[in-house]
mmCIF file of C-alpha atoms in Angstrom:
data_model
loop_
_atom_site.group_PDB
_atom_site.id
_atom_site.type_symbol
_atom_site.label_atom_id
_atom_site.label_comp_id
_atom_site.label_asym_id
_atom_site.label_seq_id
_atom_site.Cartn_x
_atom_site.Cartn_y
_atom_site.Cartn_z
ATOM 1 C CA MET A 1 -0.161 -0.081 -0.148
ATOM 2 C CA ILE A 2 1.396 3.597 -1.104
ATOM 3 C CA THR A 3 0.347 5.852 1.350
ATOM 4 C CA THR A 4 0.682 10.310 1.097
ATOM 5 C CA ASP A 5 -0.685 13.499 1.831
ATOM 6 C CA ILE A 6 -1.853 14.059 -1.802
ATOM 7 C CA LEU A 7 -2.871 11.537 -4.371
ATOM 8 C CA ILE A 8 -2.120 13.413 -7.665
ATOM 9 C CA ILE A 9 -4.011 11.809 -10.898
ATOM 10 C CA GLY A 10 -2.655 12.769 -13.843
ATOM 11 C CA ALA A 11 1.101 13.394 -14.353
ATOM 12 C CA GLY A 12 1.081 16.767 -16.913
ATOM 13 C CA PRO A 13 2.295 19.914 -15.799
ATOM 14 C CA THR A 14 -0.206 21.273 -14.020
ATOM 15 C CA GLY A 15 0.064 17.775 -11.928
ATOM 16 C CA LEU A 16 3.674 18.020 -11.631
ATOM 17 C CA PHE A 17 4.063 21.502 -10.363
ATOM 18 C CA ALA A 18 1.356 20.558 -7.638
ATOM 19 C CA VAL A 19 4.408 18.257 -6.140
ATOM 20 C CA PHE A 20 6.409 21.730 -5.951
ATOM 21 C CA GLU A 21 3.607 23.788 -4.615
ATOM 22 C CA ALA A 22 2.652 21.003 -2.082
ATOM 23 C CA GLY A 23 6.024 20.395 -1.117
ATOM 24 C CA LEU A 24 6.725 24.250 0.245
ATOM 25 C CA LEU A 25 4.222 23.507 2.608
ATOM 26 C CA LYS A 26 5.743 20.231 3.681
ATOM 27 C CA MET A 27 3.390 18.074 2.112
ATOM 28 C CA LYS A 28 4.013 14.710 0.487
ATOM 29 C CA CYS A 29 2.656 13.423 -2.779
ATOM 30 C CA HIS A 30 2.231 10.760 -5.055
ATOM 31 C CA ILE A 31 0.869 10.501 -8.872
ATOM 32 C CA ILE A 32 -0.789 8.145 -10.773
ATOM 33 C CA ASP A 33 -0.869 8.195 -14.838
ATOM 34 C CA ALA A 34 -2.309 6.207 -17.467
ATOM 35 C CA LEU A 35 0.739 6.888 -19.653
ATOM 36 C CA PRO A 36 4.201 5.048 -19.086
ATOM 37 C CA GLN A 37 6.203 8.832 -18.408
ATOM 38 C CA PRO A 38 5.567 11.837 -16.954
ATOM 39 C CA GLY A 39 4.144 14.744 -18.937
ATOM 40 C CA GLY A 40 1.169 14.089 -20.068
ATOM 41 C CA GLN A 41 0.347 15.067 -23.418
ATOM 42 C CA LEU A 42 3.529 17.276 -23.936
ATOM 43 C CA ALA A 43 5.466 14.139 -23.392
ATOM 44 C CA GLU A 44 3.001 12.154 -25.664
ATOM 45 C CA LEU A 45 1.557 13.937 -28.506
ATOM 46 C CA TYR A 46 4.438 16.693 -29.158
ATOM 47 C CA PRO A 47 7.788 16.642 -27.069
ATOM 48 C CA LYS A 48 9.586 18.969 -29.326
ATOM 49 C CA LYS A 49 6.720 20.947 -30.054
ATOM 50 C CA PRO A 50 7.007 24.812 -28.817
ATOM 51 C CA ILE A 51 4.771 26.701 -26.018
ATOM 52 C CA PHE A 52 4.927 30.122 -26.345
ATOM 53 C CA ASP A 53 2.551 31.293 -23.197
ATOM 54 C CA ILE A 54 4.480 29.956 -20.199
ATOM 55 C CA PRO A 55 5.970 33.006 -17.899
ATOM 56 C CA GLY A 56 10.002 34.276 -18.363
ATOM 57 C CA TYR A 57 10.060 31.388 -21.367
ATOM 58 C CA PRO A 58 9.490 33.162 -24.682
ATOM 59 C CA SER A 59 9.692 29.946 -26.233
ATOM 60 C CA VAL A 60 10.188 26.232 -24.579
ATOM 61 C CA ASN A 61 9.751 22.714 -25.787
ATOM 62 C CA ALA A 62 6.990 20.772 -24.791
ATOM 63 C CA GLY A 63 9.741 18.109 -23.507
ATOM 64 C CA GLU A 64 11.984 20.417 -21.882
ATOM 65 C CA LEU A 65 8.894 22.035 -19.686
ATOM 66 C CA VAL A 66 8.611 18.407 -18.499
ATOM 67 C CA ASP A 67 12.126 17.877 -17.974
ATOM 68 C CA ASN A 68 12.282 21.120 -16.173
ATOM 69 C CA LEU A 69 8.910 20.357 -14.047
ATOM 70 C CA MET A 70 10.686 17.059 -13.134
ATOM 71 C CA GLU A 71 14.356 18.653 -12.169
ATOM 72 C CA GLN A 72 12.114 21.601 -10.120
ATOM 73 C CA ILE A 73 9.757 18.686 -7.983
ATOM 74 C CA LYS A 74 13.295 16.110 -7.479
ATOM 75 C CA GLN A 75 13.656 17.582 -4.022
ATOM 76 C CA PHE A 76 10.274 16.615 -2.980
ATOM 77 C CA GLN A 77 10.642 12.741 -3.638
ATOM 78 C CA PRO A 78 7.613 12.726 -5.523
ATOM 79 C CA GLY A 79 6.160 8.751 -5.958
ATOM 80 C CA PHE A 80 4.849 7.761 -9.298
ATOM 81 C CA THR A 81 2.818 5.292 -10.067
ATOM 82 C CA LEU A 82 2.654 4.837 -13.980
ATOM 83 C CA GLY A 83 0.894 2.823 -17.022
ATOM 84 C CA GLU A 84 -2.216 2.247 -14.665
ATOM 85 C CA THR A 85 -5.282 4.396 -14.378
ATOM 86 C CA ALA A 86 -7.332 5.098 -10.964
ATOM 87 C CA VAL A 87 -10.549 2.792 -11.140
ATOM 88 C CA SER A 88 -12.715 3.185 -7.629
ATOM 89 C CA TYR A 89 -12.083 5.448 -4.792
ATOM 90 C CA THR A 90 -13.117 5.163 -1.256
ATOM 91 C CA LYS A 91 -13.871 7.485 2.010
ATOM 92 C CA VAL A 92 -11.979 4.935 4.456
ATOM 93 C CA ASP A 93 -12.417 7.602 7.349
ATOM 94 C CA ASP A 94 -12.799 10.987 8.187
ATOM 95 C CA GLU A 95 -8.846 11.493 7.486
ATOM 96 C CA TRP A 96 -8.248 8.971 4.429
ATOM 97 C CA PHE A 97 -9.351 8.117 1.357
ATOM 98 C CA GLU A 98 -8.311 4.892 -0.522
ATOM 99 C CA VAL A 99 -7.654 4.904 -4.419
ATOM 100 C CA ILE A 100 -7.534 1.638 -6.668
ATOM 101 C CA THR A 101 -6.124 1.151 -10.146
ATOM 102 C CA ASN A 102 -6.752 -0.679 -12.764
ATOM 103 C CA LYS A 103 -3.711 -3.116 -11.322
ATOM 104 C CA GLY A 104 -4.725 -3.260 -8.177
ATOM 105 C CA THR A 105 -2.606 -0.783 -6.663
ATOM 106 C CA VAL A 106 -3.958 0.700 -3.473
ATOM 107 C CA HIS A 107 -3.271 3.966 -2.505
ATOM 108 C CA ARG A 108 -4.329 5.863 0.349
ATOM 109 C CA CYS A 109 -3.674 9.367 0.968
ATOM 110 C CA LYS A 110 -5.632 12.494 2.901
ATOM 111 C CA ALA A 111 -6.896 14.502 -0.077
ATOM 112 C CA ILE A 112 -6.938 13.670 -4.062
ATOM 113 C CA ALA A 113 -6.491 16.270 -6.777
ATOM 114 C CA ILE A 114 -7.756 15.302 -10.216
ATOM 115 C CA ALA A 115 -5.009 16.738 -12.740
ATOM 116 C CA GLY A 116 -5.967 14.253 -15.784
ATOM 117 C CA GLY A 117 -5.662 17.275 -18.497
ATOM 118 C CA LEU A 118 -8.195 15.864 -20.874
ATOM 119 C CA GLY A 119 -8.747 12.811 -19.284
ATOM 120 C CA THR A 120 -7.321 9.274 -19.628
ATOM 121 C CA PHE A 121 -5.570 8.969 -22.669
ATOM 122 C CA GLU A 122 -6.499 5.744 -24.789
ATOM 123 C CA PRO A 123 -4.354 4.767 -27.976
ATOM 124 C CA ARG A 124 -6.205 5.204 -31.009
ATOM 125 C CA LYS A 125 -6.163 1.744 -32.076
ATOM 126 C CA PRO A 126 -6.415 0.160 -35.781
ATOM 127 C CA THR A 127 -9.441 -0.382 -37.418
ATOM 128 C CA PHE A 128 -8.856 -4.421 -38.765
ATOM 129 C CA GLU A 129 -10.662 -7.195 -37.010
ATOM 130 C CA ASN A 130 -8.309 -9.139 -35.166
ATOM 131 C CA VAL A 131 -6.521 -6.215 -33.640
ATOM 132 C CA ALA A 132 -7.691 -7.467 -29.505
ATOM 133 C CA ASP A 133 -6.004 -10.970 -30.335
ATOM 134 C CA TYR A 134 -2.673 -9.487 -30.261
ATOM 135 C CA GLU A 135 -2.660 -6.841 -28.099
ATOM 136 C CA GLU A 136 0.411 -7.231 -25.487
ATOM 137 C CA LYS A 137 1.393 -10.244 -27.970
ATOM 138 C CA GLY A 138 3.460 -8.361 -30.006
ATOM 139 C CA LEU A 139 0.864 -5.175 -31.075
ATOM 140 C CA GLU A 140 1.586 -2.213 -28.631
ATOM 141 C CA TYR A 141 0.150 0.900 -28.396
ATOM 142 C CA PHE A 142 3.281 2.401 -26.197
ATOM 143 C CA VAL A 143 7.106 2.248 -26.001
ATOM 144 C CA LYS A 144 7.261 1.024 -21.798
ATOM 145 C CA GLU A 145 10.797 -0.648 -22.042
ATOM 146 C CA PRO A 146 13.077 0.077 -24.745
ATOM 147 C CA GLU A 147 15.333 -2.512 -23.891
ATOM 148 C CA HIS A 148 12.177 -4.773 -24.524
ATOM 149 C CA PHE A 149 13.058 -4.534 -27.870
ATOM 150 C CA ARG A 150 16.646 -5.115 -27.904
ATOM 151 C CA ASN A 151 17.400 -7.405 -31.065
ATOM 152 C CA LYS A 152 14.032 -7.265 -32.478
ATOM 153 C CA LYS A 153 11.990 -6.640 -35.782
ATOM 154 C CA VAL A 154 9.590 -3.647 -35.127
ATOM 155 C CA VAL A 155 7.038 -2.202 -37.560
ATOM 156 C CA ILE A 156 6.340 1.361 -36.830
ATOM 157 C CA ALA A 157 3.253 2.673 -37.893
ATOM 158 C CA GLY A 158 1.898 6.750 -38.015
ATOM 159 C CA GLY A 159 3.483 10.318 -39.365
ATOM 160 C CA GLY A 160 3.838 12.054 -35.868
ATOM 161 C CA ASP A 161 6.347 12.976 -33.706
ATOM 162 C CA SER A 162 6.070 9.965 -31.596
ATOM 163 C CA ALA A 163 6.782 7.596 -34.503
ATOM 164 C CA LEU A 164 9.252 10.090 -35.923
ATOM 165 C CA ASP A 165 11.141 9.768 -32.702
ATOM 166 C CA TRP A 166 10.646 6.041 -31.569
ATOM 167 C CA SER A 167 11.573 5.125 -35.172
ATOM 168 C CA ILE A 168 14.937 6.875 -34.365
ATOM 169 C CA PHE A 169 15.556 5.376 -30.851
ATOM 170 C CA LEU A 170 14.849 2.148 -31.841
ATOM 171 C CA SER A 171 16.879 2.353 -34.518
ATOM 172 C CA ASN A 172 19.943 1.735 -32.229
ATOM 173 C CA VAL A 173 17.890 -0.797 -30.312
ATOM 174 C CA ALA A 174 15.574 -3.253 -32.725
ATOM 175 C CA SER A 175 17.783 -5.429 -35.320
ATOM 176 C CA GLU A 176 15.750 -3.902 -38.124
ATOM 177 C CA VAL A 177 12.936 -0.978 -37.618
ATOM 178 C CA THR A 178 10.386 -0.480 -40.766
ATOM 179 C CA LEU A 179 8.336 3.297 -40.900
ATOM 180 C CA ILE A 180 5.162 2.990 -42.318
ATOM 181 C CA HIS A 181 3.026 5.704 -42.888
ATOM 182 C CA ARG A 182 -0.508 6.421 -45.144
ATOM 183 C CA ARG A 183 1.431 9.854 -46.626
ATOM 184 C CA ASN A 184 4.751 10.866 -48.167
ATOM 185 C CA GLU A 185 4.818 13.803 -45.999
ATOM 186 C CA PHE A 186 5.099 13.496 -42.102
ATOM 187 C CA ARG A 187 3.658 15.950 -39.386
ATOM 188 C CA GLY A 188 6.667 16.244 -37.128
ATOM 189 C CA ALA A 189 9.595 18.058 -36.182
ATOM 190 C CA LEU A 190 11.770 19.024 -39.218
ATOM 191 C CA ASP A 191 14.843 17.818 -37.061
ATOM 192 C CA SER A 192 13.561 14.177 -36.655
ATOM 193 C CA VAL A 193 12.530 13.928 -40.491
ATOM 194 C CA GLU A 194 15.757 14.867 -41.578
ATOM 195 C CA LYS A 195 17.091 12.661 -38.819
ATOM 196 C CA VAL A 196 14.888 9.570 -40.164
ATOM 197 C CA GLN A 197 15.802 10.461 -43.576
ATOM 198 C CA ASP A 198 19.321 10.147 -42.922
ATOM 199 C CA LEU A 199 18.705 6.732 -41.151
ATOM 200 C CA LYS A 200 16.778 5.621 -44.181
ATOM 201 C CA ASN A 201 19.734 6.742 -46.076
ATOM 202 C CA GLN A 202 22.103 4.234 -43.842
ATOM 203 C CA GLY A 203 19.719 1.425 -44.126
ATOM 204 C CA LYS A 204 19.112 1.768 -40.513
ATOM 205 C CA ILE A 205 15.639 2.276 -41.150
ATOM 206 C CA LYS A 206 13.015 1.176 -43.956
ATOM 207 C CA LEU A 207 10.852 3.171 -44.598
ATOM 208 C CA ILE A 208 7.419 2.270 -46.912
ATOM 209 C CA THR A 209 4.985 5.111 -48.537
ATOM 210 C CA PRO A 210 2.353 5.976 -48.878
ATOM 211 C CA ALA A 211 0.967 2.382 -47.258
ATOM 212 C CA GLU A 212 -1.304 0.984 -44.873
ATOM 213 C CA VAL A 213 -1.322 -1.962 -42.365
ATOM 214 C CA THR A 214 -4.151 -3.878 -42.706
ATOM 215 C CA GLY A 215 -4.021 -6.684 -40.952
ATOM 216 C CA ILE A 216 -1.580 -8.880 -38.392
ATOM 217 C CA LYS A 217 -0.441 -12.244 -38.757
ATOM 218 C CA GLY A 218 0.534 -14.610 -36.359
ATOM 219 C CA ASP A 219 -0.278 -18.004 -34.256
ATOM 220 C CA GLY A 220 -0.675 -16.635 -30.621
ATOM 221 C CA LYS A 221 1.439 -13.595 -31.185
ATOM 222 C CA VAL A 222 2.378 -11.100 -34.220
ATOM 223 C CA GLU A 223 4.636 -12.928 -36.616
ATOM 224 C CA ALA A 224 3.781 -10.825 -39.358
ATOM 225 C CA ILE A 225 1.728 -7.985 -40.821
ATOM 226 C CA VAL A 226 -0.033 -7.134 -43.916
ATOM 227 C CA VAL A 227 0.856 -3.731 -45.612
ATOM 228 C CA GLN A 228 -1.346 -2.318 -48.611
ATOM 229 C CA LYS A 229 1.045 0.288 -50.565
ATOM 230 C CA ASP A 230 -0.575 2.463 -52.444
ATOM 231 C CA GLY A 231 -1.474 1.322 -55.911
ATOM 232 C CA GLU A 232 0.115 -2.027 -55.287
ATOM 233 C CA GLU A 233 -0.574 -5.968 -54.167
ATOM 234 C CA ALA A 234 -0.959 -6.325 -50.592
ATOM 235 C CA PHE A 235 2.177 -8.037 -49.279
ATOM 236 C CA ASP A 236 3.533 -9.295 -45.558
ATOM 237 C CA ILE A 237 6.485 -8.080 -43.359
ATOM 238 C CA GLU A 238 7.820 -10.775 -40.636
ATOM 239 C CA THR A 239 8.255 -8.724 -37.343
ATOM 240 C CA ASP A 240 8.169 -9.503 -33.859
ATOM 241 C CA TYR A 241 6.745 -6.497 -32.897
ATOM 242 C CA PHE A 242 3.466 -4.067 -34.484
ATOM 243 C CA ILE A 243 3.398 -0.230 -33.011
ATOM 244 C CA PRO A 244 0.655 2.080 -34.037
ATOM 245 C CA LEU A 245 1.180 5.386 -33.363
ATOM 246 C CA PHE A 246 -1.714 7.030 -34.344
ATOM 247 C CA GLY A 247 -2.040 9.848 -31.091
ATOM 248 C CA LEU A 248 -4.140 9.207 -28.037
ATOM 249 C CA THR A 249 -7.896 9.777 -27.367
ATOM 250 C CA PRO A 250 -9.024 11.543 -23.845
ATOM 251 C CA LYS A 251 -11.611 10.321 -21.902
ATOM 252 C CA LEU A 252 -13.057 10.623 -18.330
ATOM 253 C CA GLY A 253 -13.079 7.056 -17.654
ATOM 254 C CA GLU A 254 -13.506 5.499 -14.449
ATOM 255 C CA ILE A 255 -13.751 8.731 -12.894
ATOM 256 C CA GLY A 256 -16.599 9.837 -14.525
ATOM 257 C CA ASN A 257 -18.498 6.728 -12.161
ATOM 258 C CA TRP A 258 -17.210 8.676 -8.682
ATOM 259 C CA GLY A 259 -20.238 10.602 -8.142
ATOM 260 C CA LEU A 260 -18.373 14.011 -9.091
ATOM 261 C CA ASN A 261 -20.639 16.624 -10.891
ATOM 262 C CA ILE A 262 -19.757 16.775 -14.602
ATOM 263 C CA GLU A 263 -20.571 19.094 -17.397
ATOM 264 C CA LYS A 264 -19.280 18.462 -20.936
ATOM 265 C CA ASN A 265 -16.463 15.913 -19.860
ATOM 266 C CA ALA A 266 -15.241 18.283 -17.010
ATOM 267 C CA ILE A 267 -15.211 18.298 -13.475
ATOM 268 C CA VAL A 268 -17.176 21.369 -11.990
ATOM 269 C CA VAL A 269 -15.339 22.924 -9.156
ATOM 270 C CA ASN A 270 -15.593 26.127 -6.544
ATOM 271 C CA ASN A 271 -13.251 28.665 -8.561
ATOM 272 C CA ALA A 272 -14.237 31.292 -6.099
ATOM 273 C CA LEU A 273 -12.030 29.165 -3.167
ATOM 274 C CA ASP A 274 -9.922 25.771 -3.693
ATOM 275 C CA TYR A 275 -10.835 24.234 -6.862
ATOM 276 C CA GLN A 276 -12.696 21.792 -5.363
ATOM 277 C CA THR A 277 -15.345 18.956 -6.517
ATOM 278 C CA ASN A 278 -18.388 18.490 -5.150
ATOM 279 C CA ILE A 279 -16.726 15.442 -2.729
ATOM 280 C CA ASP A 280 -14.896 17.191 0.262
ATOM 281 C CA GLY A 281 -11.638 16.496 -0.056
ATOM 282 C CA ILE A 282 -11.385 15.314 -3.628
ATOM 283 C CA TYR A 283 -10.035 18.481 -6.007
ATOM 284 C CA ALA A 284 -9.650 19.084 -9.387
ATOM 285 C CA ILE A 285 -7.206 21.224 -11.307
ATOM 286 C CA GLY A 286 -6.059 21.626 -14.907
ATOM 287 C CA ASP A 287 -7.881 21.150 -18.326
ATOM 288 C CA ILE A 288 -9.966 18.530 -16.440
ATOM 289 C CA ASN A 289 -12.264 20.935 -14.407
ATOM 290 C CA THR A 290 -14.227 23.504 -15.301
ATOM 291 C CA TYR A 291 -16.024 26.779 -14.016
ATOM 292 C CA PRO A 292 -17.392 30.468 -15.388
ATOM 293 C CA GLY A 293 -14.600 31.605 -16.915
ATOM 294 C CA LYS A 294 -12.339 28.584 -17.586
ATOM 295 C CA LEU A 295 -9.396 29.025 -19.778
ATOM 296 C CA LYS A 296 -7.352 25.760 -20.874
ATOM 297 C CA LEU A 297 -3.899 26.929 -20.319
ATOM 298 C CA ILE A 298 -1.037 25.453 -18.374
ATOM 299 C CA LEU A 299 -0.651 28.949 -16.461
ATOM 300 C CA CYS A 300 -3.925 28.628 -15.714
ATOM 301 C CA GLY A 301 -3.361 25.039 -14.103
ATOM 302 C CA PHE A 302 -0.506 26.061 -11.894
ATOM 303 C CA HIS A 303 -2.802 29.065 -10.359
ATOM 304 C CA GLU A 304 -5.168 26.435 -9.803
ATOM 305 C CA ALA A 305 -2.537 23.894 -8.143
ATOM 306 C CA THR A 306 -0.927 26.616 -6.067
ATOM 307 C CA LEU A 307 -4.623 27.189 -4.136
ATOM 308 C CA MET A 308 -5.280 24.106 -4.356
ATOM 309 C CA CYS A 309 -2.510 22.821 -2.089
ATOM 310 C CA GLN A 310 -3.217 26.071 0.256
ATOM 311 C CA SER A 311 -6.923 23.742 0.738
ATOM 312 C CA VAL A 312 -5.100 20.659 1.128
ATOM 313 C CA TYR A 313 -3.172 22.850 4.020
ATOM 314 C CA ASN A 314 -5.598 24.304 6.125
ATOM 315 C CA ARG A 315 -7.729 20.674 5.772
ATOM 316 C CA LEU A 316 -4.535 18.820 7.454
ATOM 317 C CA ASN A 317 -3.267 20.895 9.683
ATOM 318 C CA PRO A 318 -7.045 22.684 11.218
ATOM 319 C CA GLY A 319 -6.139 25.501 13.352
ATOM 320 C CA LYS A 320 -2.643 25.900 12.323
ATOM 321 C CA LYS A 321 -2.390 29.587 10.340
ATOM 322 C CA PHE A 322 0.141 29.212 7.766
ATOM 323 C CA VAL A 323 1.942 32.314 6.944
ATOM 324 C CA LEU A 324 2.628 32.599 3.286
ATOM 325 C CA LYS A 325 6.041 33.958 2.146
ATOM 326 C CA TYR A 326 8.203 34.251 -0.717
ATOM 327 C CA THR A 327 10.766 31.925 -1.597
ATOM 328 C CA THR A 328 12.975 34.361 -2.014
ATOM 329 C CA VAL A 329 12.676 35.406 1.799
ATOM 330 C CA SER A 330 12.009 31.584 2.496
ATOM 331 C CA GLY A 331 14.017 29.743 0.577
ATOM 332 C CA VAL A 332 13.254 26.215 -0.344
ATOM 333 C CA ASP A 333 13.741 22.744 1.790
ATOM 334 C CA GLY A 334 13.568 19.775 0.035
ATOM 335 C CA PHE A 335 12.626 16.266 1.657
ATOM 336 C CA ASP A 336 16.274 14.853 0.515
ATOM 337 C CA GLY A 337 17.911 17.526 2.732
ATOM 338 C CA SER A 338 18.908 20.049 0.096
ATOM 339 C CA ARG A 339 18.150 23.399 0.521
ATOM 340 C CA LYS A 340 17.627 26.163 -1.877
ATOM 341 C CA GLU A 341 18.244 30.332 -0.831
ATOM 342 C CA ALA A 342 18.757 33.511 -1.792
ATOM 343 C CA GLU A 343 22.303 34.676 -0.631
ATOM 344 C CA LYS A 344 21.930 36.507 2.771
ATOM 345 C CA ALA A 345 22.835 39.999 2.455
ATOM 346 C CA VAL A 346 26.285 41.113 3.927
ATOM 347 C CA VAL A 347 26.784 43.588 6.502
ATOM 348 C CA LYS A 348 30.002 45.301 5.944
ATOM 349 C CA LYS A 349 31.025 48.539 6.619
ATOM 350 C CA ILE A 350 32.270 51.446 3.543
ATOM 351 C CA ASP A 351 35.219 53.416 4.302
#
């Protein structure tokens, strides 16, 4: 059983920043996320795309922002349950909640902060009939552990950043990488497209365009995929793994059955105070919530995370007054024993 002060559901930028704000208040956090790595949409959908409305950054790549947030919270030692989704919650007593994931992991916490962005991300799956027969039997929607593909034949389908990036990465891991896209043009970062072109020229990536994967063959596991190239007869490619990277579809998931007030697939919160839901002790911050005047921006999520943490502090410390100090004055004390502080003024006489 995992025990923490605040259980954050969602490891996107809002959820990650909430760890920092909670840490300033000496509260521990643990994060659940359905994706295999922190970062939410930023890490999975557009890690190399620039973001222009983060204060202090004229431009920052999405992946870089995630890296910076992870570095910022490292001193507060958050825990992570990745590749799992929150399925059910129980109010154990006046102090504790219990949240169980789809894989049976049990979490106990004193407050829940739902920071799930647009919801649980589910992969867009191929549309041919026997897809379900091969899931986790060579058909993978995420690259959770790259070493799993060491010296194996891998076919990747897709034309965005994820397909390009994983083709590049696995070209140094797998024995053979084939990238298939239904168009000749790829919609991704220019340097990634150029890198794939270079690796194709070196013979390290096989590129098939315009083409689509129309089926899978194999006895109990993936052994080959069926490819239909534009204007040509379908043919088979032997492979150990097929990884279709067609993007993700956001869904509210099991959280939608928790008894929360839902409006147009978003969770209604009290924005006049602390972004708490209709259930005492459960908050919703970031793109997953709604209230009058709501703006789905990362910087708004940061603001909501800050006020949510203040509310949880008061919940966990009734009657104890918290005196807000600027970090330039108070410094930042990490749970790992580290301390960050501004240089102290020096008292010195000037002759």
